[in-house]
Tab-separated table of C-alpha atoms and ligand atoms in Angstrom:
chain	number	residue	atom	x	y	z
A	67	MET	CA	-42.860	-28.436	-39.495
A	68	LYS	CA	-40.636	-31.409	-38.130
A	69	THR	CA	-43.837	-32.065	-35.857
A	70	ASP	CA	-46.244	-32.401	-38.788
A	71	ARG	CA	-43.956	-35.353	-40.455
A	72	LEU	CA	-43.497	-36.952	-37.136
A	73	LYS	CA	-47.355	-37.272	-36.544
A	74	LYS	CA	-47.996	-38.605	-40.236
A	75	GLU	CA	-45.396	-41.114	-39.612
A	76	PHE	CA	-46.677	-42.202	-36.394
A	77	THR	CA	-50.110	-42.361	-38.171
A	78	GLU	CA	-48.794	-44.500	-41.129
A	79	PHE	CA	-46.951	-46.988	-38.567
A	80	PHE	CA	-50.136	-47.025	-35.890
A	81	GLY	CA	-53.207	-46.906	-37.441
A	82	ALA	CA	-55.314	-43.623	-38.175
A	83	GLY	CA	-56.959	-42.059	-34.694
A	84	ARG	CA	-56.494	-39.841	-31.608
A	85	GLU	CA	-53.655	-37.587	-32.621
A	86	PRO	CA	-50.734	-38.278	-30.576
A	87	GLU	CA	-48.808	-35.988	-27.674
A	88	ILE	CA	-45.365	-34.849	-29.075
A	89	TYR	CA	-42.738	-34.369	-25.987
A	90	ARG	CA	-38.771	-33.692	-26.965
A	91	ALA	CA	-35.386	-34.527	-24.270
A	92	PRO	CA	-32.205	-32.644	-25.745
A	93	GLY	CA	-28.498	-34.073	-26.214
A	94	ARG	CA	-26.221	-32.635	-24.145
A	95	VAL	CA	-22.360	-31.898	-24.989
A	96	ASN	CA	-20.221	-31.530	-22.020
A	97	LEU	CA	-18.433	-28.339	-21.817
A	98	ILE	CA	-15.607	-29.139	-19.472
A	99	GLY	CA	-15.706	-31.745	-16.173
A	100	GLU	CA	-14.836	-34.698	-17.198
A	101	HIS	CA	-14.551	-37.721	-15.298
A	102	THR	CA	-15.281	-35.738	-12.308
A	103	ASP	CA	-18.873	-36.550	-12.546
A	104	TYR	CA	-18.507	-40.647	-10.850
A	105	ASN	CA	-16.126	-38.756	-8.363
A	106	ASP	CA	-18.622	-36.420	-6.662
A	107	GLY	CA	-16.916	-33.581	-8.586
A	108	LEU	CA	-18.020	-30.488	-11.022
A	109	VAL	CA	-19.257	-30.709	-14.289
A	110	LEU	CA	-20.596	-28.002	-17.242
A	111	PRO	CA	-22.411	-29.232	-19.576
A	112	ILE	CA	-25.524	-27.670	-21.884
A	113	ALA	CA	-28.102	-29.269	-23.407
A	114	ILE	CA	-28.112	-29.553	-27.499
A	115	ASP	CA	-29.856	-28.321	-30.195
A	116	LEU	CA	-30.276	-31.944	-31.249
A	117	SER	CA	-33.561	-33.804	-29.336
A	118	THR	CA	-34.835	-36.920	-29.679
A	119	TYR	CA	-38.628	-37.296	-29.953
A	120	GLY	CA	-41.579	-39.045	-28.820
A	121	LEU	CA	-44.561	-39.747	-29.743
A	122	PHE	CA	-47.017	-41.116	-27.432
A	123	ARG	CA	-50.604	-42.204	-28.001
A	124	LEU	CA	-52.715	-43.983	-25.239
A	125	THR	CA	-54.209	-47.608	-26.240
A	126	ASN	CA	-56.856	-50.119	-24.635
A	127	GLU	CA	-54.064	-52.776	-24.863
A	128	ASP	CA	-52.214	-53.975	-22.257
A	129	LYS	CA	-48.732	-53.419	-23.830
A	130	ILE	CA	-46.490	-50.497	-24.831
A	131	ARG	CA	-45.935	-50.551	-28.473
A	132	VAL	CA	-42.551	-48.995	-29.127
A	133	TYR	CA	-41.078	-48.233	-32.864
A	134	SER	CA	-37.702	-46.642	-33.162
A	135	GLU	CA	-36.703	-44.661	-36.530
A	136	ASN	CA	-33.589	-44.809	-36.048
A	137	LEU	CA	-33.246	-48.256	-35.096
A	138	ASP	CA	-36.449	-49.533	-37.814
A	139	LYS	CA	-37.307	-51.398	-34.861
A	140	PHE	CA	-40.126	-52.680	-33.237
A	141	GLU	CA	-41.246	-54.238	-30.183
A	142	GLU	CA	-44.144	-55.155	-28.106
A	143	ILE	CA	-43.504	-54.512	-24.027
A	144	GLU	CA	-46.358	-56.538	-22.227
A	145	LEU	CA	-47.583	-54.397	-18.867
A	146	ALA	CA	-47.233	-57.368	-16.828
A	147	ASN	CA	-43.380	-58.098	-17.744
A	148	LEU	CA	-42.305	-53.886	-17.618
A	149	SER	CA	-39.212	-54.672	-15.063
A	150	ARG	CA	-38.087	-57.688	-17.281
A	151	ARG	CA	-34.783	-56.717	-18.716
A	152	LYS	CA	-34.439	-57.578	-22.684
A	153	GLY	CA	-30.694	-56.668	-23.304
A	154	ASN	CA	-31.690	-54.403	-26.368
A	155	TRP	CA	-32.545	-50.825	-26.589
A	156	THR	CA	-35.727	-51.247	-24.916
A	157	ASP	CA	-34.281	-51.327	-21.805
A	158	TYR	CA	-33.941	-48.295	-21.673
A	159	VAL	CA	-37.879	-47.747	-22.210
A	160	ARG	CA	-38.279	-50.570	-19.735
A	161	GLY	CA	-36.143	-49.107	-16.941
A	162	VAL	CA	-37.623	-45.943	-17.069
A	163	LEU	CA	-41.419	-47.271	-16.991
A	164	SER	CA	-40.876	-49.699	-14.059
A	165	SER	CA	-39.593	-47.228	-12.152
A	166	LEU	CA	-43.138	-44.907	-13.087
A	167	GLU	CA	-44.549	-47.889	-12.150
A	168	SER	CA	-43.368	-48.609	-8.558
A	169	ARG	CA	-44.518	-44.712	-7.923
A	170	SER	CA	-46.996	-44.047	-9.672
A	171	LYS	CA	-49.397	-47.505	-9.281
A	172	THR	CA	-50.611	-48.139	-12.750
A	173	ILE	CA	-49.111	-47.457	-16.351
A	174	SER	CA	-51.029	-47.724	-18.977
A	175	GLY	CA	-51.135	-49.580	-22.369
A	176	PHE	CA	-49.520	-46.574	-25.392
A	177	ASP	CA	-48.058	-46.671	-28.387
A	178	LEU	CA	-44.489	-44.884	-29.175
A	179	TYR	CA	-42.811	-43.428	-32.293
A	180	LEU	CA	-39.345	-42.349	-31.487
A	181	SER	CA	-37.133	-40.299	-33.425
A	182	SER	CA	-34.076	-38.535	-32.525
A	183	GLU	CA	-32.078	-36.221	-34.520
A	184	ILE	CA	-29.413	-37.060	-31.946
A	185	PRO	CA	-26.460	-39.165	-33.517
A	186	VAL	CA	-26.838	-42.577	-31.594
A	187	GLY	CA	-23.983	-43.797	-29.142
A	188	SER	CA	-21.295	-41.095	-30.120
A	189	GLY	CA	-21.281	-39.345	-26.630
A	190	LEU	CA	-24.031	-36.765	-27.022
A	191	SER	CA	-25.830	-38.867	-24.681
A	192	SER	CA	-28.871	-39.984	-27.011
A	193	SER	CA	-29.832	-42.459	-24.401
A	194	ALA	CA	-30.022	-40.201	-21.403
A	195	ALA	CA	-32.372	-38.518	-24.074
A	196	LEU	CA	-34.493	-41.321	-24.580
A	197	GLU	CA	-34.659	-42.133	-20.972
A	198	VAL	CA	-35.678	-38.630	-20.133
A	199	VAL	CA	-38.392	-38.476	-23.185
A	200	THR	CA	-40.195	-41.404	-22.008
A	201	ALA	CA	-40.300	-40.150	-18.622
A	202	VAL	CA	-42.111	-36.901	-19.879
A	203	GLY	CA	-44.195	-38.390	-22.131
A	204	ALA	CA	-45.531	-40.608	-19.983
A	205	ILE	CA	-45.917	-38.640	-16.671
A	206	LYS	CA	-47.837	-36.365	-18.957
A	207	THR	CA	-49.717	-38.906	-21.230
A	208	MET	CA	-50.863	-40.906	-18.453
A	209	ASN	CA	-51.727	-37.954	-16.171
A	210	LEU	CA	-49.225	-39.810	-13.818
A	211	ASP	CA	-48.514	-37.720	-10.575
A	212	GLU	CA	-46.001	-35.279	-10.503
A	213	VAL	CA	-42.325	-35.931	-10.152
A	214	GLU	CA	-39.717	-33.624	-8.675
A	215	ASP	CA	-37.195	-32.365	-11.070
A	216	LEU	CA	-34.689	-34.585	-9.116
A	217	ASP	CA	-36.055	-37.351	-8.773
A	218	LEU	CA	-37.366	-37.275	-12.530
A	219	ILE	CA	-33.463	-37.282	-13.946
A	220	LYS	CA	-32.409	-39.875	-10.471
A	221	LEU	CA	-34.884	-42.060	-11.523
A	222	CYS	CA	-33.725	-41.491	-15.171
A	223	GLN	CA	-30.116	-42.328	-14.656
A	224	LYS	CA	-31.198	-45.838	-12.473
A	225	ALA	CA	-32.659	-47.169	-15.766
A	226	GLU	CA	-29.403	-46.768	-17.049
A	227	ASN	CA	-27.406	-48.121	-14.357
A	228	ASP	CA	-29.406	-50.953	-13.098
A	229	PHE	CA	-31.675	-51.973	-15.858
A	230	VAL	CA	-28.903	-51.625	-18.348
A	231	GLY	CA	-26.155	-51.803	-16.755
A	232	ALA	CA	-24.256	-48.377	-17.619
A	233	ASN	CA	-22.671	-47.168	-14.546
A	234	THR	CA	-22.517	-43.449	-15.747
A	235	GLY	CA	-23.073	-40.327	-13.470
A	236	ILE	CA	-25.873	-38.076	-13.314
A	237	MET	CA	-24.900	-35.387	-15.771
A	238	ASP	CA	-26.365	-36.642	-18.523
A	239	GLN	CA	-30.216	-36.679	-17.226
A	240	TYR	CA	-29.422	-33.666	-15.986
A	241	ALA	CA	-28.237	-31.845	-18.442
A	242	SER	CA	-31.146	-33.239	-20.814
A	243	TYR	CA	-33.931	-32.282	-18.292
A	244	LEU	CA	-32.838	-28.818	-17.227
A	245	GLY	CA	-30.966	-27.802	-19.776
A	246	ARG	CA	-31.350	-23.701	-20.496
A	247	GLU	CA	-31.347	-21.813	-23.840
A	248	GLY	CA	-28.034	-19.688	-23.559
A	249	ALA	CA	-26.431	-21.072	-20.508
A	250	GLY	CA	-24.646	-24.378	-19.110
A	251	LEU	CA	-25.627	-26.033	-16.297
A	252	LEU	CA	-22.577	-25.893	-13.927
A	253	ILE	CA	-23.436	-29.105	-11.410
A	254	ASN	CA	-22.023	-30.018	-8.264
A	255	THR	CA	-22.780	-34.368	-8.294
A	256	ALA	CA	-21.840	-34.460	-4.991
A	257	GLU	CA	-25.198	-32.806	-3.734
A	258	PRO	CA	-26.372	-32.934	-6.352
A	259	SER	CA	-27.382	-29.187	-6.749
A	260	HIS	CA	-26.488	-27.127	-9.561
A	261	LYS	CA	-26.550	-22.979	-11.115
A	262	PHE	CA	-27.374	-21.456	-14.313
A	263	VAL	CA	-23.936	-20.254	-15.764
A	264	ASP	CA	-24.585	-17.507	-18.850
A	265	LEU	CA	-22.287	-18.486	-21.971
A	266	GLY	CA	-21.650	-14.787	-23.060
A	267	LEU	CA	-19.910	-16.486	-26.442
A	268	LYS	CA	-20.605	-13.385	-28.448
A	269	GLY	CA	-18.336	-13.830	-31.484
A	270	TYR	CA	-17.777	-17.333	-30.857
A	271	GLU	CA	-19.940	-20.669	-31.457
A	272	LEU	CA	-19.412	-24.204	-29.938
A	273	LEU	CA	-18.309	-27.081	-32.323
A	274	VAL	CA	-18.913	-30.399	-32.382
A	275	ILE	CA	-16.706	-32.927	-34.131
A	276	ASP	CA	-17.281	-36.870	-33.298
A	277	THR	CA	-14.800	-38.736	-34.565
A	278	THR	CA	-17.368	-41.624	-35.572
A	279	VAL	CA	-15.183	-44.334	-33.695
A	280	SER	CA	-16.825	-45.505	-31.703
A	281	HIS	CA	-16.658	-46.350	-28.041
A	282	THR	CA	-19.117	-47.887	-25.356
A	283	HIS	CA	-20.000	-47.170	-21.289
A	284	ASP	CA	-19.584	-50.580	-20.920
A	285	ASP	CA	-15.921	-50.761	-21.589
A	286	ASN	CA	-13.933	-51.982	-19.610
A	287	GLU	CA	-11.929	-49.382	-19.631
A	288	TYR	CA	-14.275	-46.696	-18.058
A	289	ASN	CA	-15.029	-49.398	-15.245
A	290	ARG	CA	-11.523	-49.126	-14.444
A	291	ARG	CA	-10.916	-45.764	-14.314
A	292	ARG	CA	-14.105	-45.522	-12.043
A	293	ARG	CA	-12.047	-48.391	-10.171
A	294	ASP	CA	-8.796	-46.460	-9.503
A	295	CYS	CA	-10.434	-43.620	-7.905
A	296	GLU	CA	-11.985	-46.037	-5.517
A	297	ARG	CA	-8.649	-47.418	-4.750
A	298	ALA	CA	-7.098	-43.862	-4.830
A	299	VAL	CA	-9.506	-43.074	-2.329
A	300	ASN	CA	-8.793	-45.846	-0.291
A	301	ALA	CA	-5.548	-45.718	-0.577
A	302	ILE	CA	-5.335	-42.019	0.759
A	303	ASN	CA	-7.792	-42.788	3.808
A	304	GLU	CA	-5.361	-45.626	4.911
A	305	SER	CA	-2.248	-44.037	4.781
A	306	THR	CA	-3.012	-40.573	6.249
A	307	ALA	CA	-4.218	-40.695	9.839
A	308	GLY	CA	-7.546	-39.041	10.298
A	309	LYS	CA	-8.271	-38.543	6.427
A	310	THR	CA	-11.709	-39.938	5.574
A	311	LEU	CA	-12.252	-38.990	1.981
A	312	LYS	CA	-15.143	-39.816	0.614
A	313	SER	CA	-13.944	-39.362	-3.076
A	314	LEU	CA	-11.208	-38.080	-4.714
A	315	SER	CA	-13.409	-34.182	-5.233
A	316	ASP	CA	-12.685	-33.989	-1.126
A	317	ILE	CA	-8.715	-33.119	-1.568
A	318	PRO	CA	-7.872	-29.713	-1.959
A	319	SER	CA	-6.293	-29.044	-4.581
A	320	GLU	CA	-3.174	-27.140	-1.991
A	321	GLU	CA	-3.130	-30.679	-0.803
A	322	LEU	CA	-1.455	-32.621	-3.809
A	323	ASP	CA	2.035	-32.280	-2.958
A	324	ASP	CA	1.576	-33.419	0.213
A	325	ILE	CA	-0.760	-36.494	-1.533
A	326	LEU	CA	0.409	-37.572	-4.506
A	327	PRO	CA	4.182	-39.288	-3.920
A	328	GLN	CA	2.236	-41.321	-1.263
A	329	LEU	CA	0.762	-42.623	-4.301
A	330	GLU	CA	1.830	-45.322	-7.320
A	331	GLU	CA	1.898	-43.641	-10.629
A	332	SER	CA	-1.307	-44.055	-12.185
A	333	LEU	CA	-3.711	-43.358	-9.461
A	334	ALA	CA	-1.216	-40.381	-8.223
A	335	ASN	CA	-2.698	-39.492	-12.399
A	336	ARG	CA	-5.975	-39.964	-11.516
A	337	THR	CA	-6.290	-38.222	-8.507
A	338	GLU	CA	-4.318	-35.051	-10.098
A	339	HIS	CA	-6.650	-35.511	-13.101
A	340	VAL	CA	-10.201	-34.905	-11.253
A	341	VAL	CA	-8.856	-32.460	-8.338
A	342	ARG	CA	-7.397	-30.404	-11.089
A	343	GLU	CA	-10.086	-31.103	-13.202
A	344	ASN	CA	-12.358	-29.618	-10.490
A	345	GLU	CA	-10.520	-26.383	-10.510
A	346	ARG	CA	-10.668	-26.116	-14.049
A	347	VAL	CA	-14.502	-26.302	-14.320
A	348	GLU	CA	-14.684	-23.384	-11.710
A	349	LYS	CA	-12.834	-21.463	-13.548
A	350	ALA	CA	-13.810	-21.811	-16.972
A	351	ALA	CA	-17.597	-20.885	-15.309
A	352	GLY	CA	-16.274	-18.094	-14.118
A	353	PHE	CA	-14.660	-16.694	-17.396
A	354	PHE	CA	-17.884	-17.938	-19.289
A	355	GLN	CA	-19.848	-15.458	-17.294
A	356	GLN	CA	-17.393	-12.530	-17.983
A	357	GLY	CA	-17.216	-13.272	-21.914
A	358	ARG	CA	-13.195	-14.511	-21.386
A	359	ILE	CA	-13.682	-17.084	-23.443
A	360	LYS	CA	-9.465	-16.754	-24.575
A	361	GLU	CA	-8.928	-18.092	-20.953
A	362	VAL	CA	-11.863	-20.168	-21.384
A	363	GLY	CA	-10.243	-22.194	-24.572
A	364	GLU	CA	-6.859	-22.184	-22.272
A	365	LEU	CA	-8.795	-24.270	-19.774
A	366	PHE	CA	-9.930	-26.679	-22.649
A	367	PHE	CA	-6.771	-27.363	-24.079
A	368	ALA	CA	-5.784	-27.911	-20.532
A	369	SER	CA	-8.954	-30.358	-19.511
A	370	HIS	CA	-7.765	-32.142	-22.809
A	371	ASP	CA	-4.039	-32.789	-21.656
A	372	SER	CA	-4.664	-34.097	-18.776
A	373	LEU	CA	-7.274	-36.595	-19.885
A	374	ARG	CA	-4.991	-37.903	-22.598
A	375	ASP	CA	-1.814	-37.889	-20.241
A	376	LEU	CA	-3.244	-38.290	-16.635
A	377	TYR	CA	-6.474	-40.459	-17.138
A	378	GLU	CA	-5.315	-42.053	-20.085
A	379	VAL	CA	-8.909	-41.713	-21.931
A	380	SER	CA	-8.350	-39.877	-25.075
A	381	SER	CA	-7.321	-41.838	-28.241
A	382	PRO	CA	-5.083	-40.915	-31.701
A	383	GLU	CA	-8.142	-39.749	-33.478
A	384	LEU	CA	-9.316	-37.140	-31.142
A	385	ASP	CA	-6.068	-36.073	-29.918
A	386	TYR	CA	-5.143	-35.785	-33.749
A	387	LEU	CA	-8.698	-32.888	-33.452
A	388	ILE	CA	-7.395	-30.979	-30.724
A	389	GLU	CA	-3.866	-30.748	-32.268
A	390	PHE	CA	-5.426	-29.025	-35.184
A	391	ALA	CA	-7.394	-27.004	-32.945
A	392	ARG	CA	-4.074	-25.476	-31.366
A	393	ALA	CA	-2.494	-25.096	-34.912
A	394	GLU	CA	-5.154	-23.058	-36.443
A	395	GLY	CA	-5.374	-21.075	-33.191
A	396	ILE	CA	-8.498	-20.640	-32.385
A	397	PRO	CA	-9.666	-21.001	-28.467
A	398	GLY	CA	-9.822	-24.131	-27.473
A	399	ALA	CA	-10.749	-27.541	-27.731
A	400	ARG	CA	-11.078	-30.933	-25.720
A	401	MET	CA	-12.818	-34.315	-26.141
A	402	THR	CA	-15.979	-34.389	-24.680
A	403	GLY	CA	-17.260	-37.494	-23.626
A	404	GLY	CA	-16.290	-40.602	-22.090
A	405	GLY	CA	-13.161	-41.088	-24.479
A	406	PHE	CA	-11.609	-44.005	-26.317
A	407	GLY	CA	-13.283	-42.160	-28.923
A	408	GLY	CA	-16.610	-40.172	-29.435
A	409	SER	CA	-16.790	-36.558	-29.468
A	410	THR	CA	-14.471	-32.760	-29.257
A	411	ILE	CA	-15.746	-29.623	-28.172
A	412	HIS	CA	-14.029	-26.742	-30.268
A	413	LEU	CA	-14.754	-22.718	-29.682
A	414	VAL	CA	-14.556	-21.331	-32.544
A	415	PRO	CA	-15.025	-17.657	-33.997
A	416	GLU	CA	-18.075	-17.304	-35.943
A	417	SER	CA	-16.576	-15.856	-38.954
A	418	GLN	CA	-14.457	-18.923	-39.155
A	419	MET	CA	-16.846	-21.791	-38.499
A	420	ASP	CA	-17.511	-22.872	-42.021
A	421	GLU	CA	-13.558	-22.812	-43.171
A	422	TYR	CA	-12.737	-24.862	-39.938
A	423	LEU	CA	-15.115	-27.340	-40.183
A	424	LYS	CA	-14.392	-27.978	-43.539
A	425	LYS	CA	-10.358	-27.988	-43.558
A	426	ALA	CA	-10.992	-30.515	-39.769
A	427	SER	CA	-12.864	-32.411	-41.864
A	428	ARG	CA	-10.761	-32.878	-44.511
A	429	VAL	CA	-7.341	-33.512	-42.734
A	430	PHE	CA	-9.188	-36.093	-40.364
A	431	GLU	CA	-10.790	-37.876	-43.657
A	432	GLU	CA	-7.186	-37.509	-45.096
A	433	GLU	CA	-4.603	-38.850	-41.593
A	434	PHE	CA	-7.608	-41.970	-40.471
A	435	GLU	CA	-9.577	-42.840	-44.021
A	436	ILE	CA	-12.788	-41.784	-41.745
A	437	THR	CA	-15.439	-38.830	-42.730
A	438	PRO	CA	-15.544	-37.379	-39.492
A	439	ASP	CA	-19.072	-35.413	-38.144
A	440	GLY	CA	-19.064	-31.632	-37.409
A	441	PHE	CA	-21.899	-29.620	-36.457
A	442	PRO	CA	-22.237	-26.276	-34.466
A	443	VAL	CA	-24.393	-26.751	-31.503
A	444	SER	CA	-26.181	-24.329	-29.008
A	445	PRO	CA	-27.539	-24.841	-25.648
A	446	SER	CA	-30.675	-25.722	-25.616
A	447	ASP	CA	-34.129	-26.023	-23.101
A	448	GLY	CA	-34.184	-29.223	-21.725
A	449	ALA	CA	-36.935	-31.343	-21.797
A	450	LYS	CA	-38.667	-29.776	-18.981
A	451	PHE	CA	-39.145	-26.190	-20.447
A	452	GLN	CA	-40.520	-27.127	-23.909
A	453	ASN	CA	-43.866	-25.959	-25.266
B	678	LIG	P1	-24.594	-42.414	-26.263
B	678	LIG	O1	-25.630	-41.751	-24.823
B	678	LIG	O2	-23.436	-41.339	-26.186
B	678	LIG	O3	-25.350	-41.760	-27.741
B	678	LIG	P2	-24.627	-44.853	-25.042
B	678	LIG	O4	-24.269	-46.224	-25.710
B	678	LIG	O5	-25.016	-44.490	-23.756
B	678	LIG	O6	-24.130	-43.832	-26.284
B	678	LIG	O7	-26.441	-44.733	-25.728
B	678	LIG	C1	-26.767	-45.506	-26.732
B	678	LIG	C2	-27.653	-46.444	-26.932
B	678	LIG	O8	-29.071	-46.030	-26.550
B	678	LIG	C3	-28.637	-47.229	-28.380
B	678	LIG	O9	-27.212	-48.327	-28.419
B	678	LIG	C4	-29.571	-47.840	-27.834
B	678	LIG	O10	-29.609	-48.840	-27.757
B	678	LIG	C5	-30.251	-46.490	-27.464
B	678	LIG	N1	-31.088	-45.329	-28.130
B	678	LIG	C6	-30.437	-44.247	-27.913
B	678	LIG	N2	-31.513	-43.261	-29.072
B	678	LIG	C7	-31.922	-44.186	-29.723
B	678	LIG	C8	-32.723	-44.230	-29.799
B	678	LIG	N3	-33.710	-42.774	-30.746
B	678	LIG	N4	-34.155	-45.147	-30.754
B	678	LIG	C9	-33.565	-46.249	-30.118
B	678	LIG	N5	-32.574	-46.850	-29.042
B	678	LIG	C10	-32.170	-45.269	-28.596
B	679	LIG	MG1	-24.924	-42.394	-23.111
């Protein structure tokens, strides 16, 4: 069993002693609702069946010793310097622990062995999984005060925003912590609050195809889109007497026809994407629950087109895979994650899965001379529900 292998490796690395405690936090895929999370909008992610595992064992030392199997890197973090940024992967761990320290007073020394099944840096949120597994493991191992669900989620997001400096919304940590088997999480990021949506996937599977073309969230383009949205909100509030929008998601879709012509073209496009994408998320949640996968698929394609044409965050590799999906006649597919490379998600009939994935990989490789990484994912329990 995987956990036996990990325990053995833990002992080989850190030495014999008490058995480590094992915690797990999954990656996530966003089904629909892209670039809406930082606009106080709606998103519909699932936690996936790929996780980051953290093995924890308390020590009597004044430091945390942490090893990442994926990076084959080891570091020591002095307890006295928990809140000092290092500018590398340990900042995710440091960020979470220093927030916990300010809530719970004392953090003791421990050894931490990290091993992830989530491909790192491909949009499946290995970063949130790392934060969440660190938080959950640290709280349980050290017996720290219980943290409310939303506080834990926010604390992990804060590590990523303030410590690592990646200006991301709350969706990733939410899904990794609170995901549920068989369900999507319909999150209203403005509150934030969530509802579980039964995905009714009968006969269909979700396939992720990672283009393996890498993207990073501190990419200027990502921050530029965020600024575009703020500029659009300001422009609308200035030009319309009495308007006090807080975010683009406050715009009712029936007002778009009046509002869009007042904005410069790129801002009008960003605005239209956000408002319509929120509508698509709401509709998709309803269709999923009714098992109307064909209709969900049409919304996936529409979401992709909007991200390509209005939000301008797609890439030739992503577009290629979505055109492939259309040509193959599956219900729907779209880019997922921030864009500029990264992954796509496809709704594929179970009976076609093997053939579809093989063909997609072959034609993609012929076109780009890059081997994509494709794997079916299923909606899984988040870290809170691990047994
Ligand atoms: P994504 O979250 O889509 O995988 P990010 O760029 O947000 O991509 O996060 C990836 C970063 O998170 C890595 O560069 C690394 O610093 C850190 N990270 C994630 N998982 C691990 C891990 N298992 N071990 C060490 N660092 C990790
Ligand atoms: Mg990330």
